[in-house]
Amino acid sequence: MAPGQGVELEGHRPYREGEDLRDLDWELLARLGRAWVRVRRAERGERLVLALDTSASMSVGAPSKLEHACELTAALALATAVGGGRAEVVAHGPAGRIERCPLRTRRDLPHLLHFLRQRVARGERSLRELLALPELARATRVVALGDLMDVEPSDVLVLARRGCRVAAVAVMARRELAPRTSEGIEWFDPERGDTFALAIDPGALAAYGHALDGRLAAWRAAFSRRGQRFHVTPSDAEFEALALELVR
Amino acid sequence: VIAFDRPWALVLLVVPLVVTILALQARRAPRASTGTLDVWRQVPADAARAPVRRARPPWALLLLVGSLCAGCLALAGARAPARAEPRWTVLLDRSPSMYALSGGQTALERALEALRQRHPGPCEFRLVSGSFVSAPVEGVPAAWLVRPLGDWDEPEWQRWDEPGVLWVTDMARANPTRAGLLAVGGDVDATLVTAERAGLYVDPRLKGSLFGELALAWCAARGVPWTASRDEALHSILAAGDQPAGRVRCEERGWSLEGVARTLAPRIDEPSEDWLVCGGQSVVRARPGLVEVAWEGSPLLVGDDVEFALAFSRRLDRAFAGRVDLPPSAPSLYLPGTPSPSHTPERSYVPWLATLAAGLAFLALAVRS
């Protein structure tokens, strides 16, 4: 079976803005007057590659963004393997080299968990470097997990083509998504060591929220135009719901 | 410089250190790592670029830390130990006569030079005028060598008659009993002298006596050779007089002599000058080329021996005037032993430090409130 063609129809669910119109069930739309999309299940032969960002900024949050991303990674990989597909996780290792961990059956799960436990958020390991790996070009599905602050939507969407769907999950700490008012704070970028001190008042919060919303909206719009998925999740949120959403 | 009665209490200095660290930590803006630093940088400057750290110095903290430090030092019993090294406090007379030139130097310069040559030990110098003394200095400033302007009062020497104090003057009007004295003199009239050299004969019977020793010291100071032969000498000092006339006492400014004197026969053939008269009786008499000393043995000198030596020296100067080239009168130094270390007694800083600690703590509270 050719890559990207191994998906099996599982059912339907209401269409949400930004979803790939190729999944839209036009018959149901004509018949019911409401938009429904086909929900597919991974089938034997699907090849999922999960690109996991392990840069130092992933250490932010409690639990850290890396922990949350690892939980999502494990869930997605396991779901793919259970569905008969093949998953592979690519990430930078503690020494900074790119490492891979395949998951073909559920028996490989302990190995994957061990691999994920060894991930350390450190340095300026670029997610862009992972997205340029050749195995991603052979995948039927690519999921990029990270805070996505060092990549642009085009870096991920370049992988989207016929037979390969991509998804990006922006894992962000609660304090990044909704910082609280404080007399003063010194933000520290663990990746580059930069600091930025400022007084946080409602005006600053509003400006920050506006800037962040603008950035996320740009991602969302770019993915929506290409019919791909983009999700934002706090690092302290439950991962199961998003995992289910991504599996569908 | 500082000693401590309870040095272990210095460990308490850790307290202000810890307080400082904690306070500075508390003052720092909390640091939070973020992956959205670039987004924060997009926050417009007019929205929130207020500096985090306050520009105002933490006065309350500084005062509190100062108070704690002072308190710790007070608890440790800080004190200035007694100065181990004996040190002379040299009081310099700044009377106008100290700046009169003699032999190309002022009396003050000659005194300081004599002091350097004698090396009495470490000194600190003060100017004295009336009851005022200046702050001590380690070395004599150049400004002190110039005659000062303004009024001058006769120093109240008796106020400074203490062990470890050295008076430097050309004319001490009081007798030091515990202090030392560097007398400069200064009444030499250089116009009276000629280039002629002369020898001095000292009667062997006077050797070891007060006058005999002073005469020899005078010879050494003035560069006058002395000779053992009276025939070769141009001037002689002889023990004279016949029968002991009994115990006599005479007194001049600052000193007195007491002893047994012999009777000097009156001279009618040659004019003579009485140098010393006790109870109407001449006990030292001079005429050209001869000084007669009528003391039986050595009289007891009481009081200012330097002043006495100077007085006798001046008379010898006059006697030799016109015969020898007299240099300016040499300074005479009298040092009563070494200065006592108790001159700089131990001083406790504890009351001062305790007061300082309380004051700073009060100020810190006031600033805080």
CSV table of C-alpha atoms in Angstrom, one decimal, chain B residues 8-277:
chain,number,residue,atom,x,y,z
B,8,TRP,CA,34.3,34.8,68.4
B,9,ALA,CA,31.4,37.3,68.4
B,10,LEU,CA,32.6,38.5,65.0
B,11,VAL,CA,30.9,35.4,63.7
B,12,LEU,CA,27.7,37.4,64.2
B,13,LEU,CA,28.7,39.6,61.3
B,14,VAL,CA,27.2,36.8,59.2
B,15,VAL,CA,23.8,38.1,60.3
B,16,PRO,CA,24.0,41.4,58.5
B,17,LEU,CA,25.5,39.6,55.5
B,18,VAL,CA,22.6,37.2,55.4
B,19,VAL,CA,20.1,40.1,55.9
B,20,THR,CA,21.7,42.0,53.0
B,21,ILE,CA,21.6,39.0,50.7
B,22,LEU,CA,18.0,38.2,51.6
B,23,ALA,CA,16.9,41.8,51.3
B,24,LEU,CA,18.6,42.1,47.9
B,25,GLN,CA,17.0,38.9,46.8
B,26,ALA,CA,13.7,40.2,47.8
B,27,ARG,CA,14.2,43.4,46.0
B,28,ARG,CA,15.0,41.6,42.8
B,29,ALA,CA,12.3,41.1,40.3
B,30,PRO,CA,11.2,37.5,40.4
B,31,ARG,CA,12.8,35.6,37.6
B,32,ALA,CA,10.7,33.3,35.5
B,33,SER,CA,11.7,31.3,32.5
B,34,THR,CA,9.6,31.5,29.4
B,35,GLY,CA,9.6,30.3,25.9
B,36,THR,CA,7.8,33.4,24.7
B,37,LEU,CA,10.5,36.0,25.3
B,38,ASP,CA,10.3,37.2,21.8
B,39,VAL,CA,6.6,37.8,22.3
B,40,TRP,CA,7.3,39.8,25.4
B,41,ARG,CA,9.8,41.9,23.4
B,42,GLN,CA,7.0,42.8,21.1
B,43,VAL,CA,5.2,44.5,24.0
B,44,PRO,CA,5.3,48.2,23.0
B,45,ALA,CA,7.5,50.4,25.0
B,46,ASP,CA,4.7,52.7,26.0
B,47,ALA,CA,2.8,49.7,27.4
B,48,ALA,CA,5.1,48.5,30.0
B,49,ARG,CA,8.8,49.2,29.9
B,50,ALA,CA,9.0,50.5,33.4
B,51,PRO,CA,12.3,49.6,35.0
B,52,VAL,CA,11.9,46.8,37.4
B,53,ARG,CA,14.5,47.8,40.0
B,54,ARG,CA,13.8,50.9,42.0
B,55,ALA,CA,16.3,53.6,41.5
B,56,ARG,CA,15.9,54.7,45.1
B,57,PRO,CA,18.8,53.4,47.3
B,58,PRO,CA,17.6,51.1,50.1
B,59,TRP,CA,18.4,53.5,52.9
B,60,ALA,CA,16.5,51.5,55.5
B,61,LEU,CA,18.4,48.4,54.6
B,62,LEU,CA,21.8,50.2,54.6
B,63,LEU,CA,21.1,51.7,58.0
B,64,LEU,CA,19.9,48.4,59.4
B,65,VAL,CA,23.0,46.6,58.1
B,66,GLY,CA,25.2,49.3,59.5
B,67,SER,CA,23.4,49.1,62.8
B,68,LEU,CA,23.9,45.3,62.9
B,69,CYS,CA,27.5,45.6,62.0
B,70,ALA,CA,28.1,48.2,64.7
B,71,GLY,CA,26.2,46.0,67.2
B,72,CYS,CA,28.3,43.0,66.3
B,73,LEU,CA,31.6,44.9,66.7
B,74,ALA,CA,30.3,46.2,70.0
B,75,LEU,CA,29.5,42.7,71.1
B,76,ALA,CA,32.9,41.6,70.1
B,77,GLY,CA,34.4,44.2,72.4
B,78,ALA,CA,36.2,46.3,69.8
B,79,ARG,CA,39.0,48.4,71.3
B,80,ALA,CA,42.1,50.2,70.3
B,81,PRO,CA,44.9,48.4,72.1
B,82,ALA,CA,47.6,50.3,73.8
B,83,ARG,CA,50.3,51.2,71.4
B,84,ALA,CA,53.0,48.7,71.9
B,85,GLU,CA,55.7,50.9,70.6
B,86,PRO,CA,56.8,53.8,72.8
B,87,ARG,CA,56.3,57.1,71.1
B,88,TRP,CA,57.4,60.6,71.9
B,89,THR,CA,54.9,63.4,71.6
B,90,VAL,CA,57.1,66.2,70.5
B,91,LEU,CA,55.7,69.6,71.4
B,92,LEU,CA,57.2,72.3,69.2
B,93,ASP,CA,57.3,75.8,70.5
B,94,ARG,CA,56.1,78.1,67.8
B,95,SER,CA,57.3,81.3,69.4
B,96,PRO,CA,58.8,83.9,67.1
B,97,SER,CA,62.3,83.2,68.5
B,98,MET,CA,62.1,79.6,67.2
B,99,TYR,CA,62.1,81.1,63.7
B,100,ALA,CA,65.1,83.4,64.2
B,101,LEU,CA,68.0,82.5,62.0
B,102,SER,CA,71.3,81.5,63.5
B,103,GLY,CA,74.0,79.9,61.5
B,104,GLY,CA,71.7,79.8,58.4
B,105,GLN,CA,69.1,77.8,60.2
B,106,THR,CA,66.2,78.6,62.4
B,107,ALA,CA,66.2,77.4,65.9
B,108,LEU,CA,63.3,75.1,65.0
B,109,GLU,CA,65.3,73.6,62.1
B,110,ARG,CA,68.3,73.0,64.3
B,111,ALA,CA,66.1,71.4,66.9
B,112,LEU,CA,64.6,69.0,64.4
B,113,GLU,CA,68.0,68.2,63.0
B,114,ALA,CA,69.3,67.4,66.5
B,115,LEU,CA,66.2,65.3,67.1
B,116,ARG,CA,66.9,63.3,63.9
B,117,GLN,CA,70.5,62.8,64.9
B,118,ARG,CA,69.7,61.6,68.3
B,119,HIS,CA,67.0,59.2,67.2
B,120,PRO,CA,65.0,59.2,70.4
B,121,GLY,CA,62.5,56.8,68.8
B,122,PRO,CA,59.2,57.2,67.0
B,123,CYS,CA,57.7,60.7,67.3
B,124,GLU,CA,54.6,62.4,66.6
B,125,PHE,CA,54.7,66.2,66.4
B,126,ARG,CA,52.4,68.9,67.7
B,127,LEU,CA,52.6,72.7,67.7
B,128,VAL,CA,52.0,74.3,71.0
B,129,SER,CA,50.9,77.8,71.8
B,130,GLY,CA,49.4,78.8,75.1
B,131,SER,CA,47.1,76.0,76.1
B,132,PHE,CA,46.5,74.9,72.5
B,133,VAL,CA,48.2,72.0,70.8
B,134,SER,CA,47.6,71.0,67.3
B,135,ALA,CA,46.6,67.6,66.1
B,136,PRO,CA,49.5,65.1,66.0
B,137,VAL,CA,51.3,64.4,62.8
B,138,GLU,CA,53.9,61.8,62.0
B,139,GLY,CA,56.3,64.2,60.3
B,140,VAL,CA,56.8,67.9,60.5
B,141,PRO,CA,54.9,69.6,57.6
B,142,ALA,CA,56.9,72.1,55.6
B,143,ALA,CA,54.4,74.8,56.6
B,144,TRP,CA,55.5,74.5,60.2
B,145,LEU,CA,59.0,75.5,59.3
B,146,VAL,CA,57.8,78.9,58.2
B,147,ARG,CA,57.1,81.5,60.8
B,148,PRO,CA,53.4,81.5,61.4
B,149,LEU,CA,51.2,84.5,61.2
B,150,GLY,CA,49.0,85.5,64.0
B,151,ASP,CA,49.3,85.8,67.7
B,152,TRP,CA,51.5,83.6,69.8
B,153,ASP,CA,51.1,82.8,73.5
B,154,GLU,CA,53.7,81.4,75.8
B,155,PRO,CA,53.1,77.7,75.9
B,156,GLU,CA,51.7,76.4,79.1
B,157,TRP,CA,54.4,73.8,79.4
B,158,GLN,CA,53.3,72.5,82.8
B,159,ARG,CA,50.1,71.2,81.1
B,160,TRP,CA,52.2,68.9,79.1
B,161,ASP,CA,54.7,67.8,81.7
B,162,GLU,CA,53.9,64.1,81.2
B,163,PRO,CA,56.0,61.0,80.5
B,164,GLY,CA,56.5,60.5,76.8
B,165,VAL,CA,56.3,64.2,76.0
B,166,LEU,CA,59.3,66.1,74.7
B,167,TRP,CA,59.3,69.9,74.8
B,168,VAL,CA,61.2,71.6,72.0
B,169,THR,CA,61.9,75.2,72.8
B,170,ASP,CA,64.5,77.8,72.8
B,171,MET,CA,63.6,79.0,76.3
B,172,ALA,CA,61.7,76.8,78.7
B,173,ARG,CA,60.2,78.9,81.4
B,174,ALA,CA,59.2,75.8,83.4
B,175,ASN,CA,61.1,72.8,84.6
B,176,PRO,CA,59.9,69.5,83.2
B,177,THR,CA,59.8,66.8,85.8
B,178,ARG,CA,58.3,64.0,83.8
B,179,ALA,CA,58.6,65.4,80.2
B,180,GLY,CA,61.8,65.6,78.2
B,181,LEU,CA,63.4,68.8,76.9
B,182,LEU,CA,65.2,69.7,73.8
B,183,ALA,CA,66.6,73.2,74.4
B,184,VAL,CA,67.9,75.0,71.4
B,185,GLY,CA,69.4,78.2,72.9
B,186,GLY,CA,69.9,80.9,70.4
B,187,ASP,CA,71.6,83.8,72.1
B,188,VAL,CA,74.9,83.6,70.3
B,189,ASP,CA,76.2,86.8,68.8
B,190,ALA,CA,78.3,85.7,65.9
B,191,THR,CA,79.9,89.1,65.5
B,192,LEU,CA,81.9,88.7,68.6
B,193,VAL,CA,84.0,85.8,67.4
B,194,THR,CA,87.3,85.7,65.6
B,195,ALA,CA,89.0,82.9,63.7
B,196,GLU,CA,91.5,82.4,66.6
B,197,ARG,CA,91.4,78.9,68.1
B,198,ALA,CA,92.1,78.3,71.8
B,199,GLY,CA,92.6,75.5,74.2
B,200,LEU,CA,90.9,75.0,77.5
B,201,TYR,CA,92.5,73.6,80.6
B,202,VAL,CA,90.3,71.9,83.2
B,203,ASP,CA,91.7,71.4,86.6
B,204,PRO,CA,92.0,67.6,87.2
B,205,ARG,CA,90.3,68.2,90.6
B,206,LEU,CA,87.2,69.2,88.7
B,207,LYS,CA,87.1,66.0,86.6
B,208,GLY,CA,84.0,64.1,87.4
B,209,SER,CA,82.4,67.1,89.0
B,210,LEU,CA,79.4,69.0,87.6
B,211,PHE,CA,81.4,71.9,86.3
B,212,GLY,CA,84.3,69.9,85.0
B,213,GLU,CA,82.0,67.6,83.0
B,214,LEU,CA,80.1,70.6,81.7
B,215,ALA,CA,83.2,72.3,80.6
B,216,LEU,CA,84.4,69.3,78.7
B,217,ALA,CA,81.0,68.9,77.1
B,218,TRP,CA,81.2,72.5,76.1
B,219,CYS,CA,84.5,72.0,74.5
B,220,ALA,CA,83.2,69.1,72.5
B,221,ALA,CA,80.1,71.1,71.4
B,222,ARG,CA,82.0,74.2,70.5
B,223,GLY,CA,84.9,72.4,68.9
B,224,VAL,CA,87.3,73.9,71.3
B,225,PRO,CA,90.3,71.7,72.0
B,226,TRP,CA,91.1,71.1,75.6
B,227,THR,CA,94.6,70.5,76.9
B,228,ALA,CA,96.1,68.8,79.8
B,229,SER,CA,98.7,71.5,80.2
B,230,ARG,CA,97.6,74.8,81.7
B,231,ASP,CA,100.6,76.5,80.1
B,232,GLU,CA,99.3,75.7,76.7
B,233,ALA,CA,95.8,76.7,77.3
B,234,LEU,CA,94.4,80.1,76.6
B,235,HIS,CA,91.7,79.5,79.2
B,236,SER,CA,91.5,77.5,82.3
B,237,ILE,CA,88.9,76.3,84.8
B,238,LEU,CA,90.4,75.8,88.2
B,239,ALA,CA,89.2,74.5,91.5
B,240,ALA,CA,89.9,77.4,93.8
B,241,GLY,CA,89.2,78.6,97.3
B,242,ASP,CA,90.7,77.9,100.6
B,243,GLN,CA,88.7,76.7,103.5
B,244,PRO,CA,85.2,75.3,103.2
B,245,ALA,CA,82.8,78.1,104.0
B,246,GLY,CA,79.9,75.8,104.8
B,247,ARG,CA,76.8,74.6,103.0
B,248,VAL,CA,75.3,77.1,100.5
B,249,ARG,CA,72.5,77.1,98.1
B,250,CYS,CA,71.9,79.3,95.1
B,251,GLU,CA,69.0,79.4,92.7
B,252,GLU,CA,68.5,80.8,89.2
B,253,ARG,CA,65.7,80.5,86.8
B,254,GLY,CA,64.6,76.8,86.7
B,255,TRP,CA,67.4,75.3,88.7
B,256,SER,CA,69.3,75.4,92.0
B,257,LEU,CA,72.6,74.3,93.3
B,258,GLU,CA,73.3,73.1,96.8
B,259,GLY,CA,76.6,72.0,98.3
B,260,VAL,CA,79.6,72.9,100.3
B,261,ALA,CA,81.6,75.9,98.9
B,262,ARG,CA,85.0,77.1,99.7
B,263,THR,CA,86.0,80.7,100.3
B,264,LEU,CA,87.4,82.6,97.3
B,265,ALA,CA,89.9,85.2,98.2
B,266,PRO,CA,88.9,88.6,97.0
B,267,ARG,CA,90.7,90.0,94.0
B,268,ILE,CA,91.5,93.6,93.9
B,269,ASP,CA,94.3,93.5,91.3
B,270,GLU,CA,92.2,92.2,88.4
B,271,PRO,CA,88.6,92.8,87.6
B,272,SER,CA,86.5,89.6,87.8
B,273,GLU,CA,83.0,88.6,87.1
B,274,ASP,CA,80.9,86.6,89.5
B,275,TRP,CA,79.2,83.8,87.6
B,276,LEU,CA,77.4,82.4,90.5
B,277,VAL,CA,76.8,83.9,93.9
